[in-house]
Tab-separated table of C-alpha atoms in Angstrom:
chain	number	residue	atom	x	y	z
A	1	MET	CA	74.312	55.894	122.760
A	2	ALA	CA	77.526	54.136	123.799
A	3	ALA	CA	78.676	54.362	127.455
A	4	PRO	CA	81.506	56.684	128.117
A	5	PRO	CA	84.829	54.862	127.601
A	6	HIS	CA	86.448	52.573	130.093
A	7	SER	CA	83.263	52.362	132.173
A	8	VAL	CA	83.434	50.259	135.422
A	9	PRO	CA	80.785	48.690	137.588
A	10	VAL	CA	79.490	50.782	140.618
A	11	GLY	CA	81.872	50.572	143.561
A	12	GLY	CA	84.248	48.217	141.834
A	13	VAL	CA	81.729	45.363	142.395
A	14	PRO	CA	80.453	43.371	139.435
A	15	ALA	CA	76.762	43.911	138.445
A	16	PRO	CA	74.436	41.109	139.554
A	17	ASN	CA	74.507	37.951	137.435
A	18	SER	CA	73.350	34.429	137.586
A	19	GLN	CA	75.789	33.718	140.337
A	20	THR	CA	74.702	36.368	142.588
A	21	PRO	CA	72.357	35.113	145.362
A	22	GLY	CA	69.016	36.504	145.100
A	23	HIS	CA	69.173	36.598	141.292
A	24	PRO	CA	66.317	34.588	139.779
A	25	SER	CA	68.598	32.196	137.975
A	26	PHE	CA	70.585	31.755	141.051
A	27	ARG	CA	67.335	30.275	142.681
A	28	SER	CA	66.402	28.213	139.755
A	29	ASP	CA	69.986	26.582	139.323
A	30	ARG	CA	69.376	25.208	142.747
A	31	GLY	CA	66.034	23.711	142.366
A	32	GLU	CA	64.319	26.510	144.198
A	33	PRO	CA	60.760	27.548	143.186
A	34	THR	CA	60.276	29.954	140.318
A	35	GLU	CA	57.219	31.651	139.175
A	36	GLU	CA	54.404	29.465	137.845
A	37	THR	CA	53.444	30.187	134.084
A	38	SER	CA	49.790	30.498	133.141
A	39	PRO	CA	48.013	27.310	132.169
A	40	VAL	CA	46.972	28.992	129.005
A	41	THR	CA	50.444	29.023	127.466
A	42	GLU	CA	50.526	25.064	127.510
A	43	SER	CA	48.539	24.756	124.397
A	44	PRO	CA	49.053	27.861	122.449
A	45	THR	CA	47.201	28.752	119.154
A	46	PRO	CA	49.020	29.587	115.952
A	47	PHE	CA	50.219	33.315	116.065
A	48	GLU	CA	48.259	35.701	114.116
A	49	PRO	CA	49.802	37.877	111.553
A	50	ARG	CA	52.316	40.416	113.070
A	51	SER	CA	51.972	44.030	112.331
A	52	ALA	CA	54.626	46.184	110.907
A	53	ASN	CA	55.789	47.390	114.296
A	54	GLY	CA	56.036	43.515	115.460
A	55	ILE	CA	52.789	43.705	117.660
A	56	TYR	CA	50.694	40.626	117.372
A	57	ASN	CA	48.063	38.679	119.114
A	58	SER	CA	48.695	35.223	120.661
A	59	GLN	CA	47.792	33.038	123.661
A	60	ASP	CA	51.299	33.957	125.069
A	61	GLY	CA	49.912	37.376	125.540
A	62	THR	CA	47.300	36.385	128.161
A	63	PRO	CA	48.271	37.084	131.680
A	64	PRO	CA	48.842	34.365	134.252
A	65	THR	CA	45.946	33.681	136.618
A	66	SER	CA	47.865	32.021	139.436
A	67	LEU	CA	50.316	33.301	141.909
A	68	SER	CA	53.657	31.665	142.401
A	69	ASP	CA	54.615	30.376	146.198
A	70	ALA	CA	56.681	33.500	146.627
A	71	GLN	CA	53.820	35.864	145.662
A	72	VAL	CA	51.380	33.955	147.899
A	73	ALA	CA	53.737	34.256	150.753
A	74	GLN	CA	54.331	38.038	150.043
A	75	GLN	CA	50.451	38.665	149.822
A	76	ALA	CA	50.132	36.981	153.269
A	77	THR	CA	52.832	39.081	154.686
A	78	ASN	CA	51.319	42.337	153.305
A	79	ASN	CA	47.937	41.311	154.820
A	80	THR	CA	49.514	41.584	158.291
A	81	THR	CA	51.221	44.974	157.636
A	82	TYR	CA	48.223	47.283	158.563
A	83	ALA	CA	47.791	45.346	161.755
A	84	GLN	CA	51.204	46.517	162.828
A	85	PHE	CA	49.980	50.280	162.887
A	86	MET	CA	47.390	49.371	165.628
A	87	LYS	CA	49.930	48.371	168.136
A	88	PRO	CA	50.426	50.873	170.898
A	89	LYS	CA	54.160	51.203	170.644
A	90	PHE	CA	54.154	51.756	167.018
A	91	ALA	CA	53.099	55.444	167.103
A	92	ARG	CA	56.155	56.410	169.066
A	93	ALA	CA	58.643	53.973	167.765
A	94	PRO	CA	61.962	55.697	166.524
A	95	ILE	CA	62.139	56.203	162.765
A	96	LYS	CA	65.513	54.555	162.150
A	97	GLU	CA	65.445	54.863	158.335
A	98	ALA	CA	64.163	58.257	156.921
A	99	GLY	CA	63.384	56.576	153.596
A	100	ARG	CA	61.110	53.951	155.255
A	101	VAL	CA	58.269	56.311	156.607
A	102	ALA	CA	54.639	55.733	156.331
A	103	TYR	CA	52.531	58.965	156.262
A	104	LEU	CA	48.928	58.802	157.648
A	105	GLY	CA	47.078	61.950	156.889
A	106	GLU	CA	44.371	63.151	159.297
A	107	SER	CA	41.406	62.148	157.078
A	108	SER	CA	42.676	58.617	156.249
A	109	ASN	CA	40.616	55.729	157.686
A	110	LEU	CA	43.744	54.044	159.054
A	111	SER	CA	44.655	57.345	160.643
A	112	LEU	CA	41.575	57.516	162.515
A	113	LEU	CA	41.711	53.942	163.732
A	114	VAL	CA	45.359	54.374	164.956
A	115	ARG	CA	44.673	57.553	166.845
A	116	ASP	CA	41.530	56.201	168.298
A	117	ARG	CA	43.326	53.412	169.804
A	118	ASN	CA	46.565	55.063	170.705
A	119	GLY	CA	45.443	58.625	171.322
A	120	THR	CA	48.391	60.099	169.149
A	121	ALA	CA	46.608	62.805	167.373
A	122	ASP	CA	49.895	64.845	166.806
A	123	VAL	CA	51.796	62.044	164.862
A	124	VAL	CA	51.444	61.640	161.205
A	125	HIS	CA	54.761	59.914	160.371
A	126	TYR	CA	55.307	56.314	161.203
A	127	PRO	CA	58.077	53.870	160.659
A	128	LEU	CA	57.361	51.257	158.037
A	129	PRO	CA	56.903	47.755	159.618
A	130	GLU	CA	59.768	45.494	159.541
A	131	ASN	CA	57.947	42.976	157.261
A	132	ILE	CA	58.186	45.581	154.426
A	133	ARG	CA	61.208	45.182	152.383
A	134	GLY	CA	64.162	47.229	153.124
A	135	THR	CA	66.819	49.304	151.423
A	136	ARG	CA	68.513	47.520	148.464
A	137	ALA	CA	66.133	44.544	148.720
A	138	ARG	CA	64.653	45.378	145.420
A	139	LEU	CA	67.563	43.693	143.509
A	140	THR	CA	66.498	40.185	144.674
A	141	GLU	CA	63.050	40.781	143.135
A	142	LEU	CA	64.072	41.847	139.809
A	143	ASP	CA	63.503	38.981	137.020
A	144	ASN	CA	65.890	38.087	134.297
A	145	VAL	CA	64.221	40.360	131.775
A	146	GLU	CA	64.443	43.484	134.102
A	147	ILE	CA	68.229	42.594	134.838
A	148	ASP	CA	68.847	42.483	130.956
A	149	ILE	CA	67.274	45.544	130.240
A	150	LEU	CA	69.384	47.409	133.061
A	151	HIS	CA	72.493	45.911	131.612
A	152	GLN	CA	71.562	46.911	128.162
A	153	ARG	CA	71.025	50.480	129.322
A	154	GLY	CA	74.329	50.382	131.117
A	155	ALA	CA	72.693	51.195	134.331
A	156	PHE	CA	75.385	49.322	136.277
A	157	LEU	CA	78.086	51.248	134.731
A	158	LEU	CA	79.907	54.335	135.992
A	159	PRO	CA	82.635	56.473	134.191
A	160	PRO	CA	86.292	56.148	135.110
A	161	ARG	CA	86.840	57.242	138.878
A	162	ALA	CA	88.692	60.517	138.126
A	163	LEU	CA	85.864	61.573	135.780
A	164	CYS	CA	83.091	60.401	138.167
A	165	ASP	CA	84.981	62.510	141.076
A	166	GLU	CA	84.944	65.627	138.723
A	167	LEU	CA	81.333	65.160	138.029
A	168	VAL	CA	80.431	64.805	141.734
A	169	GLU	CA	82.495	67.993	142.534
A	170	ALA	CA	80.821	69.915	139.774
A	171	PHE	CA	77.576	68.857	141.190
A	172	PHE	CA	78.097	70.084	144.678
A	173	ARG	CA	79.599	73.273	143.311
A	174	TRP	CA	77.007	74.289	140.814
A	175	VAL	CA	74.003	72.363	141.158
A	176	ALA	CA	73.528	71.551	144.977
A	177	PRO	CA	73.144	75.197	145.952
A	178	VAL	CA	70.130	75.392	143.740
A	179	VAL	CA	68.616	72.221	144.910
A	180	PRO	CA	70.181	71.565	148.361
A	181	VAL	CA	68.506	67.815	148.580
A	182	ILE	CA	71.563	65.889	149.636
A	183	ASN	CA	73.493	65.646	152.866
A	184	LYS	CA	77.018	66.096	151.446
A	185	SER	CA	78.766	64.721	154.333
A	186	ARG	CA	76.569	61.599	154.495
A	187	PHE	CA	76.839	61.032	150.781
A	188	MET	CA	80.595	61.480	150.512
A	189	ARG	CA	81.302	59.075	153.215
A	190	ARG	CA	79.486	56.355	151.245
A	191	TYR	CA	80.961	57.589	148.030
A	192	ARG	CA	84.420	56.988	149.448
A	193	ASP	CA	83.433	53.599	150.896
A	194	SER	CA	83.464	50.736	148.168
A	195	LYS	CA	81.792	48.390	150.682
A	196	ASN	CA	78.990	50.536	151.356
A	197	PRO	CA	78.508	52.749	148.209
A	198	PRO	CA	75.684	55.305	147.711
A	199	SER	CA	72.441	54.524	145.900
A	200	LEU	CA	73.076	53.825	142.268
A	201	LEU	CA	70.097	55.497	141.128
A	202	LEU	CA	70.976	58.675	143.125
A	203	LEU	CA	74.570	58.547	141.767
A	204	GLN	CA	73.374	58.350	138.087
A	205	ALA	CA	71.119	61.228	138.663
A	206	MET	CA	73.790	63.275	140.312
A	207	LEU	CA	76.122	62.499	137.244
A	208	LEU	CA	73.448	63.558	135.071
A	209	ALA	CA	73.195	66.899	136.811
A	210	GLY	CA	76.911	67.267	137.161
A	211	SER	CA	77.430	66.580	133.440
A	212	ARG	CA	75.457	69.707	132.642
A	213	VAL	CA	77.811	71.951	134.510
A	214	CYS	CA	81.163	70.118	133.859
A	215	SER	CA	83.510	71.201	131.159
A	216	ASN	CA	85.585	67.927	130.974
A	217	PRO	CA	86.421	67.250	127.200
A	218	GLN	CA	85.597	63.582	127.913
A	219	LEU	CA	82.073	64.634	128.044
A	220	MET	CA	81.692	66.651	124.955
A	221	ASP	CA	80.715	65.787	121.443
A	222	ALA	CA	82.324	67.255	118.239
A	223	ASN	CA	80.270	70.502	118.774
A	224	GLY	CA	81.418	70.909	122.588
A	225	SER	CA	78.149	69.861	123.735
A	226	THR	CA	77.504	67.558	126.799
A	227	THR	CA	74.007	66.742	125.750
A	228	PRO	CA	75.022	63.081	124.511
A	229	ALA	CA	76.739	62.496	127.809
A	230	ALA	CA	73.744	63.742	129.882
A	231	MET	CA	71.487	61.619	127.790
A	232	THR	CA	73.400	58.602	128.739
A	233	PHE	CA	73.273	59.240	132.415
A	234	TYR	CA	69.658	60.007	132.036
A	235	LYS	CA	68.777	56.689	130.370
A	236	ARG	CA	70.709	54.833	133.064
A	237	ALA	CA	69.015	56.636	135.974
A	238	LYS	CA	65.592	56.270	134.336
A	239	ALA	CA	66.105	52.641	133.600
A	240	LEU	CA	66.774	52.155	137.361
A	241	TYR	CA	63.647	54.240	138.296
A	242	ASP	CA	61.376	52.296	135.953
A	243	ALA	CA	62.568	49.069	137.297
A	244	ASN	CA	61.907	50.190	141.033
A	245	TYR	CA	65.513	49.295	141.755
A	246	GLU	CA	65.579	51.780	144.620
A	247	ASP	CA	62.962	51.664	147.524
A	248	ASP	CA	64.338	54.227	149.840
A	249	ARG	CA	61.773	57.082	149.352
A	250	VAL	CA	64.023	59.948	150.293
A	251	THR	CA	66.742	58.575	147.765
A	252	ILE	CA	64.009	58.522	145.118
A	253	VAL	CA	62.751	61.925	145.667
A	254	GLN	CA	66.444	63.165	145.480
A	255	ALA	CA	67.010	61.468	142.204
A	256	LEU	CA	63.777	62.632	140.689
A	257	VAL	CA	64.604	66.193	141.322
A	258	LEU	CA	68.046	65.769	139.753
A	259	MET	CA	66.414	63.880	136.570
A	260	GLY	CA	64.833	67.237	135.717
A	261	TRP	CA	68.306	68.441	134.544
A	262	TYR	CA	67.753	66.419	131.451
A	263	TRP	CA	65.477	68.221	128.836
A	264	GLU	CA	65.271	67.263	125.145
A	265	GLY	CA	63.797	70.689	124.337
A	266	PRO	CA	60.530	72.134	123.435
A	267	GLU	CA	61.016	72.449	119.549
A	268	GLY	CA	61.791	69.652	117.158
A	269	ARG	CA	64.292	67.004	117.639
A	270	TYR	CA	68.044	67.295	118.260
A	271	LYS	CA	69.827	66.459	115.107
A	272	GLU	CA	71.594	63.751	116.862
A	273	ARG	CA	68.521	62.105	118.471
A	274	ALA	CA	67.866	59.615	115.890
A	275	LYS	CA	71.538	58.618	116.238
A	276	TYR	CA	71.606	58.345	120.052
A	277	MET	CA	67.899	57.459	120.831
A	278	GLY	CA	67.127	55.331	117.623
A	279	SER	CA	63.746	56.959	117.695
A	280	CYS	CA	61.839	59.242	115.204
A	281	ARG	CA	59.122	60.301	117.392
A	282	SER	CA	58.279	63.889	117.901
A	283	ASP	CA	59.457	65.825	120.686
A	284	ILE	CA	56.076	67.298	121.531
A	285	ALA	CA	55.603	64.393	124.001
A	286	SER	CA	59.101	64.668	125.534
A	287	ASP	CA	58.583	68.253	126.151
A	288	VAL	CA	55.899	67.190	128.664
A	289	THR	CA	57.346	63.737	129.837
A	290	ARG	CA	61.031	64.463	129.886
A	291	ASN	CA	61.784	67.773	131.493
A	292	VAL	CA	61.895	69.492	134.712
A	293	PHE	CA	58.121	70.074	134.902
A	294	TYR	CA	57.421	66.343	134.719
A	295	TRP	CA	60.171	65.062	136.884
A	296	SER	CA	59.644	67.846	139.643
A	297	ARG	CA	55.970	66.958	139.803
A	298	VAL	CA	56.648	63.232	140.235
A	299	ALA	CA	59.196	64.099	142.937
A	300	THR	CA	56.489	66.068	144.646
A	301	VAL	CA	54.021	63.210	144.577
A	302	VAL	CA	56.418	60.813	146.020
A	303	ALA	CA	57.384	63.284	148.745
A	304	GLN	CA	53.878	64.003	149.760
A	305	GLY	CA	53.375	60.074	149.887
A	306	SER	CA	55.945	60.183	152.549
A	307	GLY	CA	54.599	63.219	154.294
A	308	MET	CA	57.406	65.517	153.498
A	309	HIS	CA	54.815	68.276	153.117
A	310	ARG	CA	54.271	68.037	156.856
A	311	SER	CA	56.251	69.128	159.832
A	312	VAL	CA	58.554	66.561	161.171
A	313	GLU	CA	59.416	68.575	164.331
A	314	GLY	CA	57.357	66.265	166.499
A	315	SER	CA	58.266	63.068	164.605
A	316	GLN	CA	60.811	60.466	165.587
A	317	LEU	CA	63.116	61.202	162.879
A	318	CYS	CA	66.635	62.177	163.926
A	319	LYS	CA	67.894	65.773	163.838
A	320	ALA	CA	69.866	65.431	160.738
A	321	ASP	CA	66.978	63.888	158.853
A	322	LYS	CA	64.538	66.507	159.966
A	323	ARG	CA	66.967	69.136	158.496
A	324	LEU	CA	67.292	67.279	155.299
A	325	TRP	CA	63.597	66.767	154.873
A	326	LYS	CA	62.902	70.385	155.438
A	327	ARG	CA	65.546	71.312	152.719
A	328	ILE	CA	64.067	68.867	150.243
A	329	TRP	CA	60.495	70.066	150.827
A	330	TRP	CA	61.370	73.725	150.158
A	331	THR	CA	63.537	72.742	147.216
A	332	LEU	CA	60.458	71.146	145.645
A	333	PHE	CA	58.553	74.381	146.513
A	334	THR	CA	61.070	76.444	144.507
A	335	ARG	CA	60.966	73.844	141.567
A	336	ASP	CA	57.205	74.136	141.579
A	337	ARG	CA	57.022	77.893	141.500
A	338	SER	CA	59.898	78.560	139.127
A	339	VAL	CA	59.114	76.031	136.603
A	340	ALA	CA	55.358	77.150	136.632
A	341	VAL	CA	56.666	80.628	135.857
A	342	ALA	CA	59.240	79.491	133.305
A	343	LEU	CA	57.020	77.214	131.342
A	344	GLY	CA	53.579	78.911	131.908
A	345	ARG	CA	52.240	75.761	133.804
A	346	PRO	CA	50.083	75.680	136.922
A	347	VAL	CA	51.419	75.262	140.369
A	348	HIS	CA	51.251	71.782	141.989
A	349	ILE	CA	51.879	72.555	145.522
A	350	ASN	CA	49.254	74.116	147.689
A	351	THR	CA	50.638	75.820	150.706
A	352	ASP	CA	47.429	75.314	152.706
A	353	ASP	CA	48.360	71.591	152.670
A	354	SER	CA	51.734	72.021	154.125
A	355	ASP	CA	52.843	73.082	157.703
A	356	VAL	CA	56.655	72.489	157.092
A	357	GLU	CA	58.548	75.478	158.978
A	358	MET	CA	60.527	77.815	156.963
A	359	VAL	CA	63.882	76.628	156.067
A	360	SER	CA	66.669	78.332	158.088
A	361	GLU	CA	70.586	78.388	158.279
A	362	GLU	CA	70.580	75.796	160.745
A	363	ASP	CA	68.915	73.236	158.382
A	364	PHE	CA	72.306	73.363	156.234
A	365	ILE	CA	74.236	71.757	158.900
A	366	ASP	CA	75.065	68.272	157.506
A	367	ASP	CA	76.160	66.516	160.670
A	368	ASP	CA	74.777	62.971	161.082
A	369	LEU	CA	73.878	61.585	164.614
A	370	ASP	CA	77.156	61.388	166.468
A	371	GLN	CA	79.386	62.377	163.474
A	372	PRO	CA	80.172	66.084	162.847
A	373	ALA	CA	79.850	67.545	159.369
A	374	ASP	CA	82.906	66.738	157.214
A	375	PHE	CA	82.457	69.968	155.025
A	376	PRO	CA	81.956	73.638	156.175
A	377	ILE	CA	78.820	75.319	155.364
A	378	ASP	CA	78.989	78.006	152.560
A	379	GLN	CA	77.285	81.219	153.694
A	380	LEU	CA	76.916	82.554	150.072
A	381	HIS	CA	75.096	79.170	149.025
A	382	ILE	CA	72.733	79.424	152.171
A	383	GLN	CA	71.770	82.967	151.480
A	384	PHE	CA	71.261	82.206	147.931
A	385	PHE	CA	68.844	79.450	148.728
A	386	LEU	CA	66.976	81.401	151.581
A	387	GLN	CA	66.478	84.236	149.422
A	388	TYR	CA	65.429	82.075	146.591
A	389	VAL	CA	62.684	80.561	148.569
A	390	LYS	CA	61.377	84.000	149.510
A	391	LEU	CA	61.441	84.988	145.889
A	392	CYS	CA	59.576	81.747	144.994
A	393	GLU	CA	56.903	82.760	147.447
A	394	ILE	CA	56.439	86.002	145.742
A	395	MET	CA	56.424	84.149	142.344
A	396	GLY	CA	53.336	82.224	143.676
A	397	LEU	CA	51.458	85.252	144.706
A	398	VAL	CA	52.020	86.837	141.330
A	399	LEU	CA	50.862	83.623	139.505
A	400	SER	CA	47.726	83.447	141.602
A	401	GLN	CA	46.882	87.162	141.277
A	402	GLN	CA	47.919	87.947	137.733
A	403	TYR	CA	47.996	84.596	135.720
A	404	SER	CA	45.687	82.063	137.105
A	405	VAL	CA	42.403	81.230	135.526
A	406	ALA	CA	40.548	82.348	138.370
A	407	SER	CA	42.183	85.761	138.134
A	408	LYS	CA	41.050	86.233	134.636
A	409	ALA	CA	37.454	85.684	135.709
A	410	ARG	CA	37.506	88.714	137.880
A	411	ARG	CA	38.349	92.391	136.955
A	412	GLN	CA	41.985	93.360	137.128
A	413	ASN	CA	42.449	94.626	140.636
A	414	ALA	CA	45.018	97.503	141.261
A	415	ILE	CA	45.377	96.407	144.750
A	416	ASP	CA	46.718	92.941	143.578
A	417	LEU	CA	49.222	94.714	141.419
A	418	THR	CA	50.291	96.909	144.154
A	419	HIS	CA	50.606	93.943	146.587
A	420	SER	CA	52.882	92.054	144.133
A	421	ASP	CA	55.097	95.105	143.502
A	422	MET	CA	55.397	95.905	147.265
A	423	ALA	CA	56.478	92.267	147.970
A	424	LEU	CA	59.068	92.563	145.322
A	425	ALA	CA	60.395	95.712	146.488
A	426	ASP	CA	60.513	94.535	150.050
A	427	TRP	CA	62.507	91.506	148.995
A	428	LEU	CA	64.899	93.515	146.976
A	429	GLN	CA	65.288	96.010	149.977
A	430	ASN	CA	66.103	93.224	152.540
A	431	CYS	CA	68.293	91.066	150.281
A	432	PRO	CA	71.414	90.367	152.152
A	433	LYS	CA	74.527	91.925	150.776
A	434	GLU	CA	76.260	88.646	149.863
A	435	VAL	CA	73.678	87.909	147.253
A	436	TYR	CA	72.626	91.409	146.195
A	437	TRP	CA	73.808	91.962	142.705
A	438	GLU	CA	75.577	95.125	141.728
A	439	ARG	CA	77.638	95.450	138.570
A	440	PRO	CA	80.837	96.522	140.110
A	441	ARG	CA	80.853	93.310	142.354
A	442	HIS	CA	79.360	90.840	139.835
A	443	HIS	CA	79.321	87.369	140.985
A	444	PHE	CA	77.458	84.209	139.768
A	445	TRP	CA	74.976	83.419	142.596
A	446	ALA	CA	73.801	87.099	143.016
A	447	ALA	CA	73.253	87.370	139.178
A	448	LEU	CA	71.288	84.251	139.108
A	449	LEU	CA	69.177	85.292	141.819
A	450	HIS	CA	68.517	88.590	140.463
A	451	SER	CA	67.558	87.153	137.103
A	452	ASN	CA	64.732	85.391	138.696
A	453	TYR	CA	63.688	88.800	140.417
């Protein structure tokens, strides 16, 4: 699909090319070492006949068996990483970047060694050692093929600034209240700063989600649908994700949650799919791998890998990051339960594995270190999400007692039904007036909440 008209590079800065320091061809032009090729490619045998789909066997298909000088150096650096965890000061070192956190669960071998040496049984979150590559370092590791693919996908392109602004505004107005995974003040400061723009992966994912709730005619096809535009943003975000372009783990989780806003549908192909996607595959696969169920599960896996399912109250994260992590985790919980109910899929998050405190009003304050929040908190949005979390807890109870495989193996228990009914009745009775739906004073957020009820 063609990119939106008049697209421009992110932040007004040209996408990386051969004259960009760190780009592979930049190094080779200056006689710097490049990756060694496999010895087997020096005397290739004649190609075997190609199949109709272009797949064929040749010596060129044999993987290299030697490492480049850069890869050898990186391997040596990686071998010293675990030793960093053994240093006494490491366990209590401040975590300066929330997206660079190592999680060591209690049962891991490394965790046992660290605790035995340092006596820090209450710590599970650690800052990644300095020798691990940092934010935005990934671009210097991409090869020419990966860069070309990203260019072909339009991954470095953004729509005109006015349209981009409208999509971001639509996102925070209609999407963020349901998935409050972004610190708005922090994001908008970078969004307005051309010298320090936000993550491109996150921005493309936000534009995808925003396109689903934006009515700008520039995003609509002849039938008034924004699906083609959403597909473009989805392909751009997915290309960046597949290339491991972003290495900040919090940013990756945020983007993965939002990529679930693109779903090709459970039945058949869109009539325009062959036109926009150039593919005739069945959508049976995309119903599993290109929808909110898939992306929310991937987001949960990445979040658990960073320890977001564990309490950070005793960690060295700053207060703003502690609040954001809590919101992200409970957002993942709501996606897990609501998607399981909607699609008839099993839940992924086991609450027995998590000790994250319940999200509260205070967690929606978007201040940042010594900077106060730039935007006032919206009590309606806060109450919506707090009640939505409680409703999703009941969803999990109902799924376990009424729809799980284990529940079918035992006789129907009237006590279970009564328990679920009482939980729902209690939720409704204690639902705050701001989000309690009544026909005479209908509003969107109360209606959305009660549609889940």
